[in-house]
Amino acid sequence: MLPLPVLRKAAAEMLNYGKSGMSVMEMSHRSSDYQEIIDAAEASLRKLMNIPDNYKVLFLQGGASTQFAAVPLNLLSGSGRADYVITGQFSKKAYSEAQKYGDIAVAASSAGANFSFVPKIEKTAIRPDADYVHVCFNNTIYGTKFPEIPDTGNIPLVADISSCILSEPIDVSRFGLLYAGAQKNVSMAGLTIVIVREDLVGHAKDITPSMLDYKLAVENGSMYNTPPCYAIYIAKLVFDWIEALGGLEAIAKMNREKAALLYDYLDSQSYYTAPVEPGSRSMMNVTFVTGSKELDAKFAAEAAAAGLKNLKGHRSVGGMRASIYNAMPREGVEKLVEFMKKFAEENPKEEN
Ligand SMILES: *Cc1c(COP(=O)(O)O)cnc(C)c1O
């Protein structure tokens, strides 16, 4: 979802942005009107996330999946080694992609438990000369999240925060690099945000495509080529919306309350099961199952018919997944819980 006020504002400005006489979609990215938009977007994001001055903010393309390659290409500049924590599909993909460029090892994994928790990273599992450690902070498909930021000492920590960016305050200074596809919690598809510590920029491998070289992106103010102009504009509107709500502390409080509505209900009954261990629960993606494939399918279909869309779990795990990103209002979660109660009453399971 995008916040309704954001969609309304975009609609109102669709034909004529400010005094420009044109839509943001039609602007040259080199125009002063557009420069103001991208500058304001960066300033708002820096303020919201409290991004330290020694970090660069990049507005790129290619989705989080392109960063699966860009990260190793730019950061494997010392030993050529990096350690990955495997907590689901996206971290697995990041790990496979990185293997093309260096000596990549698994520092921890919860694959054996169908990714139902986030594993603890033992200090001894990280190679002391690793160039970085990679984690996927919120696992969108499985509904898990790191309960705290792992301590990797002096080794830069890199995190995919595609599905939790801007959901709560996060201490950027604990990371070497953060990246996120914008389409989950920030904007529309097409924009990828990278927040990278200055000293990690400028060491890309010779084979790095120019489009993936952070140094070129920094030097060109995210405009080495045409950036995803409209997606950056929508992101700016979303940043303004969060700011007006009171910033990340305020949005985190709302998100905690929304997630608690669902988890408290799940914990209070036995019709549905939440497969994720309580200590690893995501605030953004809540997964649950009935224990029957037929009932799961019936649930998703009837929920969609009742206006509760996109509840079918990812094709790789089945069951249900409620993605309750920032823009999902509390009423949406309340409606879902009501629907879950009604469905359980109307579809008793056979005792066996
Ligand atoms: C959705 C998602 C991705 C994939 O993002 P694209 O922008 O489609 O490449 C990667 N990582 C996480 C955590 C995601 O939620």
Short mmCIF file of N, CA and C and ligand atoms in Angstrom, two decimals, residues 62-65 68 90 136 138 140 160 162-163 181 183-184, ligand 1:
data_model
loop_
_atom_site.label_atom_id
_atom_site.label_comp_id
_atom_site.label_asym_id
_atom_site.label_seq_id
_atom_site.Cartn_x
_atom_site.Cartn_y
_atom_site.Cartn_z
N GLY A 62 17.22 -0.87 -10.40
CA GLY A 62 17.59 -2.29 -10.46
C GLY A 62 17.06 -3.13 -9.31
N GLY A 63 16.42 -2.52 -8.33
CA GLY A 63 15.86 -3.28 -7.22
C GLY A 63 16.93 -3.78 -6.26
N ALA A 64 16.46 -4.33 -5.17
CA ALA A 64 17.39 -4.90 -4.18
C ALA A 64 18.23 -5.99 -4.83
N SER A 65 17.65 -6.70 -5.79
CA SER A 65 18.36 -7.82 -6.41
C SER A 65 19.63 -7.37 -7.13
N PHE A 68 22.47 -7.28 -4.82
CA PHE A 68 23.08 -8.58 -4.50
C PHE A 68 24.43 -8.70 -5.23
N PHE A 90 15.71 -14.37 -0.01
CA PHE A 90 16.47 -13.23 -0.51
C PHE A 90 17.93 -13.30 -0.06
N CYS A 136 19.98 -10.24 5.87
CA CYS A 136 18.70 -9.69 5.40
C CYS A 136 17.92 -9.42 6.68
N ASN A 138 14.96 -8.03 7.61
CA ASN A 138 13.56 -8.48 7.76
C ASN A 138 13.27 -9.42 6.60
N THR A 140 10.95 -11.01 4.42
CA THR A 140 9.62 -10.72 3.90
C THR A 140 8.75 -11.96 3.75
N ASP A 160 20.20 -5.91 3.96
CA ASP A 160 19.06 -5.71 3.06
C ASP A 160 17.89 -5.35 3.97
N SER A 162 14.93 -4.05 2.69
CA SER A 162 13.86 -3.76 1.74
C SER A 162 12.47 -3.73 2.38
N SER A 163 12.22 -4.66 3.30
CA SER A 163 10.86 -4.76 3.82
C SER A 163 10.69 -4.21 5.24
N GLY A 181 15.01 -2.10 -1.82
CA GLY A 181 14.11 -1.81 -2.92
C GLY A 181 12.98 -0.98 -2.32
N GLN A 183 9.83 -0.48 -3.15
CA GLN A 183 8.41 -0.77 -3.42
C GLN A 183 7.62 -1.36 -2.25
N LYS A 184 8.30 -1.74 -1.17
CA LYS A 184 7.56 -2.31 -0.04
C LYS A 184 7.06 -1.24 0.91
C1 LIG B 1 11.26 -7.77 -2.15
C2 LIG B 1 12.61 -8.02 -1.59
C3 LIG B 1 13.75 -8.17 -2.41
C4 LIG B 1 13.67 -8.13 -3.91
O1 LIG B 1 13.54 -6.82 -4.27
P1 LIG B 1 13.59 -6.35 -5.81
O2 LIG B 1 13.54 -4.87 -5.63
O3 LIG B 1 12.38 -6.94 -6.46
O4 LIG B 1 14.86 -6.82 -6.39
C5 LIG B 1 14.96 -8.37 -1.81
N1 LIG B 1 15.09 -8.44 -0.47
C6 LIG B 1 14.01 -8.31 0.34
C7 LIG B 1 14.21 -8.38 1.81
C8 LIG B 1 12.75 -8.09 -0.20
O5 LIG B 1 11.69 -7.98 0.61
#
